[in-house]
Coordinates of C-alpha atoms and ligand atoms in Angstrom, one line a residue:
M1 CA 116.5 16.3 5.0
P2 CA 112.8 17.4 5.6
G3 CA 112.6 21.0 6.4
K4 CA 116.0 21.8 5.7
I5 CA 116.5 24.4 3.3
S6 CA 119.7 24.3 1.2
A7 CA 121.7 27.6 1.3
E8 CA 123.5 26.7 -2.0
P9 CA 122.0 28.1 -5.2
W10 CA 120.3 25.4 -7.4
W11 CA 123.2 25.4 -10.0
E12 CA 125.4 23.7 -7.5
H13 CA 123.1 20.6 -7.4
V14 CA 122.9 19.7 -11.1
K15 CA 124.8 17.2 -12.9
T16 CA 126.8 19.1 -15.6
P17 CA 126.8 19.9 -18.5
C18 CA 123.2 20.7 -18.6
F19 CA 120.7 23.1 -20.2
V20 CA 118.4 24.4 -17.7
V21 CA 115.0 26.1 -19.0
D22 CA 113.5 28.6 -16.7
E23 CA 109.7 28.6 -16.5
A24 CA 109.5 32.0 -15.0
G25 CA 111.7 33.6 -17.6
L26 CA 109.6 31.8 -20.4
I27 CA 106.4 33.3 -18.8
H28 CA 107.7 36.7 -18.8
N29 CA 108.4 36.6 -22.4
L30 CA 105.1 34.9 -23.0
E31 CA 103.1 37.7 -21.3
I32 CA 104.9 40.4 -23.4
L33 CA 104.1 38.8 -26.7
K34 CA 100.5 38.1 -25.7
G35 CA 100.2 41.8 -24.8
V36 CA 101.2 42.5 -28.5
M37 CA 98.7 39.9 -29.8
D38 CA 95.9 41.4 -27.5
R39 CA 96.5 45.0 -28.4
T40 CA 96.9 44.6 -32.0
G41 CA 95.0 41.4 -33.0
C42 CA 98.1 40.0 -34.7
K43 CA 99.0 36.3 -34.2
I44 CA 102.5 35.3 -33.0
L45 CA 104.2 31.8 -33.7
L46 CA 107.0 30.1 -32.2
A47 CA 109.9 29.8 -34.8
Q48 CA 111.0 26.1 -33.6
K49 CA 114.2 26.6 -35.4
A50 CA 115.4 28.6 -32.4
F51 CA 114.0 26.5 -29.6
S52 CA 112.2 23.1 -29.9
M53 CA 112.1 21.9 -26.5
F54 CA 108.6 20.5 -26.8
Y55 CA 108.4 19.7 -23.1
A56 CA 107.5 23.4 -22.7
Y57 CA 105.0 23.5 -25.8
P58 CA 102.0 22.9 -23.3
L59 CA 102.9 26.1 -21.7
I60 CA 103.6 28.3 -24.8
R61 CA 100.5 27.1 -26.6
Q62 CA 98.7 29.0 -23.7
Y63 CA 99.9 32.1 -25.0
L64 CA 101.0 31.7 -28.8
C65 CA 98.9 30.9 -31.9
G66 CA 100.9 28.1 -33.2
T67 CA 104.5 27.2 -34.5
T68 CA 106.4 27.6 -37.7
A69 CA 108.9 25.2 -39.0
S70 CA 111.9 25.3 -41.4
G71 CA 111.0 22.0 -43.0
L72 CA 109.3 18.7 -42.5
Y73 CA 110.7 17.5 -39.2
E74 CA 110.0 20.8 -37.2
A75 CA 106.5 21.0 -38.8
R76 CA 105.9 17.5 -37.5
L77 CA 107.0 18.2 -34.1
G78 CA 104.9 21.4 -34.0
Q79 CA 101.8 19.4 -35.2
E80 CA 102.4 16.6 -32.7
Y81 CA 103.2 18.5 -29.6
F82 CA 102.0 22.0 -30.0
G83 CA 98.9 21.9 -32.1
K84 CA 97.0 25.2 -33.0
E85 CA 98.4 26.5 -36.4
T86 CA 101.4 24.9 -38.0
H87 CA 103.2 26.9 -40.6
V88 CA 106.2 26.0 -42.7
Y89 CA 108.9 27.8 -44.7
C90 CA 111.7 26.1 -46.7
P91 CA 113.8 27.5 -49.4
A92 CA 113.0 24.5 -51.6
Y93 CA 110.8 21.4 -50.8
R94 CA 111.6 18.1 -51.8
P95 CA 109.0 16.4 -54.1
S96 CA 109.4 13.3 -52.1
E97 CA 108.4 14.9 -48.7
F98 CA 105.7 17.2 -50.0
D99 CA 102.8 15.0 -49.2
D100 CA 104.1 14.7 -45.7
I101 CA 104.4 18.4 -45.3
L102 CA 100.7 18.6 -46.5
A103 CA 99.9 16.1 -43.7
C104 CA 101.2 18.3 -40.9
A105 CA 101.1 22.0 -41.9
D106 CA 98.5 24.3 -42.5
D107 CA 100.3 27.2 -43.8
I108 CA 102.9 26.7 -46.4
V109 CA 105.3 29.4 -47.5
F110 CA 107.3 29.1 -50.8
N111 CA 110.6 30.8 -51.6
S112 CA 109.9 31.5 -55.3
P113 CA 107.4 31.8 -58.0
S114 CA 108.8 28.5 -59.3
Q115 CA 108.2 26.8 -56.2
V116 CA 104.6 27.9 -56.1
E117 CA 104.2 26.7 -59.8
K118 CA 105.6 23.1 -58.7
F119 CA 103.6 22.7 -55.4
G120 CA 101.0 25.5 -55.1
A121 CA 98.1 23.7 -57.0
K122 CA 98.7 20.4 -54.7
A123 CA 98.8 22.5 -51.6
K124 CA 95.7 24.4 -52.5
A125 CA 93.8 21.1 -53.4
A126 CA 94.7 19.9 -50.0
G127 CA 93.1 22.9 -48.4
K128 CA 96.3 24.8 -47.4
S129 CA 96.9 28.4 -47.1
I130 CA 99.9 29.3 -49.1
G131 CA 102.2 32.2 -49.3
L132 CA 105.4 33.6 -50.9
R133 CA 108.5 34.8 -49.3
L134 CA 109.5 38.2 -50.4
N135 CA 113.2 39.7 -50.4
P136 CA 112.9 43.4 -50.3
L137 CA 116.6 43.8 -50.6
C138 CA 116.6 45.8 -47.6
S139 CA 119.7 45.2 -45.3
T140 CA 119.1 46.7 -42.0
Q141 CA 121.9 44.9 -39.9
E142 CA 125.6 45.3 -39.9
G143 CA 128.2 42.8 -39.1
H144 CA 126.4 39.5 -39.3
A145 CA 126.2 38.7 -43.0
I146 CA 125.6 35.1 -42.2
Y147 CA 122.1 36.2 -40.8
D148 CA 121.2 38.7 -43.2
P149 CA 118.7 37.4 -45.8
C150 CA 118.9 40.5 -47.9
A151 CA 122.9 40.4 -48.3
P152 CA 123.8 40.3 -52.1
G153 CA 123.3 37.1 -53.7
S154 CA 120.9 35.7 -51.0
R155 CA 118.8 32.9 -52.1
L156 CA 116.1 33.6 -49.2
G157 CA 112.9 35.1 -50.8
T158 CA 111.9 36.6 -54.2
T159 CA 113.1 40.0 -55.3
L160 CA 111.0 42.3 -57.2
E161 CA 112.9 41.6 -60.2
N162 CA 111.9 37.7 -59.8
F163 CA 108.5 38.4 -58.8
N164 CA 106.0 36.9 -61.0
P165 CA 102.5 38.7 -60.6
K166 CA 100.8 35.6 -62.3
V167 CA 101.3 33.5 -59.1
M168 CA 99.3 36.1 -57.1
T169 CA 96.0 34.6 -58.0
M170 CA 97.2 31.5 -55.8
L171 CA 98.5 33.3 -52.9
D172 CA 96.8 33.6 -49.7
G173 CA 99.7 35.4 -48.0
L174 CA 103.0 37.2 -48.3
H175 CA 106.0 36.5 -46.1
F176 CA 109.4 38.3 -45.4
H177 CA 111.9 37.7 -42.9
T178 CA 115.0 39.9 -42.9
L179 CA 115.8 40.9 -39.1
C180 CA 118.1 39.3 -36.6
E181 CA 118.0 40.7 -32.9
Q182 CA 116.6 43.9 -34.2
D183 CA 114.4 46.7 -32.8
S184 CA 111.0 47.9 -34.5
D185 CA 112.8 50.7 -36.3
A186 CA 114.5 48.3 -38.5
L187 CA 111.1 46.6 -39.0
E188 CA 109.5 49.9 -40.0
Q189 CA 112.4 50.4 -42.6
T190 CA 111.8 47.1 -43.9
V191 CA 107.9 47.4 -44.2
E192 CA 108.5 50.8 -46.2
A193 CA 110.7 48.8 -48.6
V194 CA 108.2 46.2 -48.8
E195 CA 105.2 48.7 -49.5
T196 CA 107.3 50.7 -52.1
Q197 CA 108.1 47.4 -54.1
F198 CA 105.3 45.2 -53.6
G199 CA 102.6 47.7 -52.4
P200 CA 100.0 46.9 -55.1
W201 CA 99.9 43.1 -54.2
L202 CA 99.6 43.6 -50.5
S203 CA 95.8 44.1 -50.5
M204 CA 95.4 41.0 -52.6
V205 CA 96.2 38.6 -49.9
K206 CA 94.5 37.7 -46.6
W207 CA 97.7 37.7 -44.4
I208 CA 101.1 39.2 -44.2
N209 CA 103.9 37.4 -42.2
L210 CA 106.7 39.7 -40.8
G211 CA 109.0 36.8 -40.0
G212 CA 111.3 36.6 -37.0
G213 CA 114.3 38.7 -35.7
H214 CA 112.1 40.9 -33.5
H215 CA 113.8 41.4 -30.1
I216 CA 110.5 42.1 -28.7
T217 CA 111.1 40.8 -25.3
R218 CA 114.5 42.5 -24.7
P219 CA 114.3 45.4 -22.4
G220 CA 114.3 48.7 -24.2
Y221 CA 112.6 47.3 -27.3
D222 CA 110.2 49.8 -28.7
I223 CA 107.0 47.7 -28.6
P224 CA 104.6 50.8 -29.3
R225 CA 106.3 51.4 -32.7
L226 CA 105.8 47.5 -33.5
E227 CA 102.2 47.8 -32.7
R228 CA 101.7 50.8 -34.9
I229 CA 103.4 49.1 -37.7
I230 CA 100.9 46.0 -37.1
T231 CA 98.0 48.2 -37.1
H232 CA 99.0 50.1 -40.1
L233 CA 99.4 47.0 -42.2
K234 CA 96.1 45.5 -40.8
N235 CA 94.1 48.6 -41.5
T236 CA 95.6 49.7 -44.9
Y237 CA 95.6 46.4 -46.5
N238 CA 92.9 44.6 -44.6
V239 CA 95.2 41.6 -43.8
E240 CA 95.8 39.3 -40.9
V241 CA 99.4 39.8 -39.5
Y242 CA 101.7 37.2 -38.3
L243 CA 105.0 37.5 -36.5
E244 CA 107.1 34.4 -36.2
P245 CA 109.9 35.2 -33.5
G246 CA 112.2 32.4 -32.1
E247 CA 114.8 34.1 -30.0
A248 CA 112.3 36.8 -28.4
V249 CA 110.2 33.8 -26.9
V250 CA 113.1 32.3 -24.8
L251 CA 115.3 35.3 -24.4
N252 CA 117.1 35.1 -21.2
A253 CA 115.0 32.1 -20.1
G254 CA 117.7 29.4 -19.9
Y255 CA 121.1 28.5 -18.7
L256 CA 124.1 26.1 -19.6
V257 CA 125.7 25.1 -16.5
S258 CA 129.1 23.7 -16.6
S259 CA 131.9 22.8 -14.4
V260 CA 135.8 23.5 -14.4
L261 CA 137.7 20.4 -15.1
E262 CA 141.2 21.7 -15.0
I263 CA 143.1 24.9 -14.5
M264 CA 146.3 25.6 -16.8
E265 CA 148.7 28.3 -17.5
N266 CA 150.0 29.5 -20.9
D267 CA 150.8 33.3 -20.8
M268 CA 147.5 33.6 -18.9
H269 CA 145.1 31.5 -16.8
L270 CA 143.2 28.9 -18.7
A271 CA 140.1 26.9 -17.5
I272 CA 139.1 23.9 -19.2
L273 CA 135.3 23.3 -18.8
D274 CA 132.9 20.2 -19.4
T275 CA 131.1 22.2 -22.0
S276 CA 132.2 23.1 -25.5
A277 CA 131.4 26.1 -27.6
A278 CA 131.8 24.0 -30.9
C279 CA 129.5 21.3 -29.5
H280 CA 127.1 22.9 -27.1
M281 CA 126.9 26.7 -28.2
P282 CA 128.1 26.7 -31.8
D283 CA 126.9 30.4 -32.2
V284 CA 129.6 31.6 -30.0
L285 CA 131.9 30.6 -32.9
E286 CA 129.6 31.1 -35.7
M287 CA 128.1 34.4 -34.9
P288 CA 130.6 35.1 -33.0
Y289 CA 129.3 36.4 -29.8
R290 CA 130.4 36.4 -26.1
P291 CA 127.9 34.7 -23.9
P292 CA 127.0 36.2 -20.4
V293 CA 128.5 34.1 -17.4
M294 CA 126.9 34.6 -14.1
D295 CA 129.1 36.6 -11.5
S296 CA 131.7 37.4 -14.0
G297 CA 133.3 40.4 -15.6
K298 CA 135.2 41.2 -18.8
A299 CA 138.9 40.4 -18.8
K300 CA 140.8 42.2 -16.2
E301 CA 137.7 43.6 -14.7
K302 CA 137.6 41.5 -11.7
P303 CA 141.0 40.4 -10.1
Y304 CA 141.2 36.8 -11.5
T305 CA 140.9 36.5 -15.5
Y306 CA 140.6 33.2 -17.2
R307 CA 140.2 32.1 -20.9
L308 CA 137.3 29.6 -20.8
G309 CA 137.6 26.6 -23.2
G310 CA 136.1 23.2 -24.1
P311 CA 137.5 19.9 -23.5
T312 CA 137.6 19.1 -27.2
C313 CA 140.9 19.1 -29.6
L314 CA 139.7 22.1 -31.5
A315 CA 142.2 24.8 -30.7
G316 CA 139.5 27.4 -31.3
D317 CA 137.0 25.8 -28.9
V318 CA 137.3 28.9 -26.8
I319 CA 134.2 30.7 -25.2
G320 CA 136.1 33.8 -24.3
D321 CA 138.0 35.6 -21.5
Y322 CA 136.2 36.4 -18.2
S323 CA 137.2 37.6 -14.9
F324 CA 136.1 36.5 -11.4
D325 CA 136.4 37.7 -7.8
R326 CA 138.0 34.5 -6.6
P327 CA 140.3 32.1 -8.4
L328 CA 138.7 29.4 -10.3
V329 CA 139.2 25.9 -9.1
E330 CA 138.3 22.4 -10.0
G331 CA 134.7 21.6 -9.6
R332 CA 133.5 25.2 -9.6
R333 CA 130.2 25.7 -11.7
I334 CA 130.2 28.2 -14.5
V335 CA 126.8 29.4 -15.4
F336 CA 126.3 30.6 -18.9
E337 CA 123.1 32.7 -19.3
D338 CA 120.7 33.3 -22.1
M339 CA 121.3 29.6 -23.2
A340 CA 117.7 28.3 -24.3
L341 CA 117.9 30.0 -27.8
Y342 CA 119.9 28.3 -30.8
T343 CA 121.7 25.9 -28.4
M344 CA 119.9 22.7 -27.9
V345 CA 118.7 22.8 -31.5
K346 CA 122.3 23.1 -32.8
T347 CA 124.3 20.7 -30.5
N348 CA 126.6 18.0 -31.9
T349 CA 128.8 15.3 -30.7
F350 CA 131.9 16.5 -32.4
N351 CA 134.9 14.7 -30.6
G352 CA 132.5 12.3 -29.0
M353 CA 131.4 14.9 -26.7
P354 CA 128.4 14.2 -24.4
L355 CA 125.2 16.3 -25.0
P356 CA 124.1 18.3 -22.0
D357 CA 121.1 17.0 -20.3
I358 CA 117.9 19.1 -20.5
L359 CA 116.4 20.4 -17.4
W360 CA 113.3 22.5 -16.6
R361 CA 113.1 24.8 -13.6
D362 CA 109.6 25.4 -12.6
K363 CA 108.4 28.8 -11.4
E364 CA 108.6 27.6 -7.9
G365 CA 112.4 26.8 -8.5
K366 CA 111.9 22.9 -8.6
I367 CA 114.1 21.3 -11.1
T368 CA 113.3 18.4 -13.3
V369 CA 115.5 16.4 -15.5
V370 CA 113.6 16.2 -18.8
K371 CA 116.1 14.4 -20.8
S372 CA 119.4 12.9 -20.3
F373 CA 121.9 11.7 -22.9
G374 CA 124.6 9.1 -23.2
Y375 CA 127.0 7.1 -25.3
E376 CA 123.9 5.7 -27.3
D377 CA 123.0 9.3 -28.6
F378 CA 126.5 9.8 -29.8
K379 CA 126.6 6.2 -31.6
G380 CA 123.1 6.5 -32.8
R381 CA 124.1 9.2 -35.5
L382 CA 126.9 7.0 -36.9
S383 CA 127.2 3.6 -38.4
Ligands
PLP401 C1 115.1 32.2 -38.2 C2 113.8 32.5 -38.6 C3 112.7 33.1 -37.7 C4 113.1 33.2 -36.3 O1 114.0 34.2 -36.1 P1 114.5 34.7 -34.6 O2 115.6 35.5 -35.0 O3 114.9 33.6 -33.7 O4 113.4 35.6 -34.1 C5 111.5 33.4 -38.2 N1 111.2 33.1 -39.5 C6 112.0 32.7 -40.4 C7 111.8 32.4 -41.9 C8 113.4 32.2 -39.9 O5 114.2 31.9 -40.8

């Protein structure tokens, strides 16, 4: 109705389940990242692995220098929808796809001297900038071995023992990625390890890429220390410095909105939602972690505690125990926060689960359905 302002919040009006990416939240992060670039002269790329909503690329490209990819498809997406610089790193390239990689990427990072020997000359002949990923064997994270590239037996990156100085003549850059949701003290420790082990080679390259895992946009992150590290590397080795965060670009900039389908009892209150941890937020089970839910508390903190679970037949498809001020009822919206990162890129249709629609909430609060999914998206991946 013209002129009528709805008293209801926006999440009451969307069809669930859906991801809603928030422009204001994204801009907040992009301004912080741009500040780091402006003050240090470093270059920041979007790691598409965490967030590939290409609808947002025209906005992100106003701030960041390009994208990085984990292989051909992401590189192609970056080139087609983002432009600027397209970087790619893959633990091992397929010979059959390497020409296509050369057609979309500007900077190609190899995982081992052997990969450089296999593909490096071809990449150089095509005018590409090439780098080698190092593994400084410096674990700075506890608990998440699945996210620690420096864990024993890791295949990610070249250790000093396996480093072959002969390939240095071909390389334009060196790369390392060892962090996950970490502050700049962990980066400082890692850079020290890299300098101790690979110091003599750092001034032989044009760029050093510090990977991702920098939680730069988290409140309390020590940005001045990050900037000192970048400036130190630039000044000491006369290199360009790249960072390629994924998570930090979209931290707290998205939601997964779901509805309660059913309430049950079994020793405790259970709520079945129209969203699934296994299908829509697999990191909740893989990492594992407890996603924030709007207006909720920990179990027993508020008067009504429920175990929130998905509508699949997987017994472990449980998001967690949360408490609320009022009893949950069928149709009530449950809004998961910080759901832009590592969600849309990881969804699946196990159990024939529908994929959540993808919505955009602009800075004025206007909501657009960017993409909706249906039966064909489930069937299309099968035969
Ligand atoms: C995962 C990854 C990133 C991005 O990591 P975030 O934790 O999302 O910042 C960057 N570079 C490489 C090589 C990665 O594997």
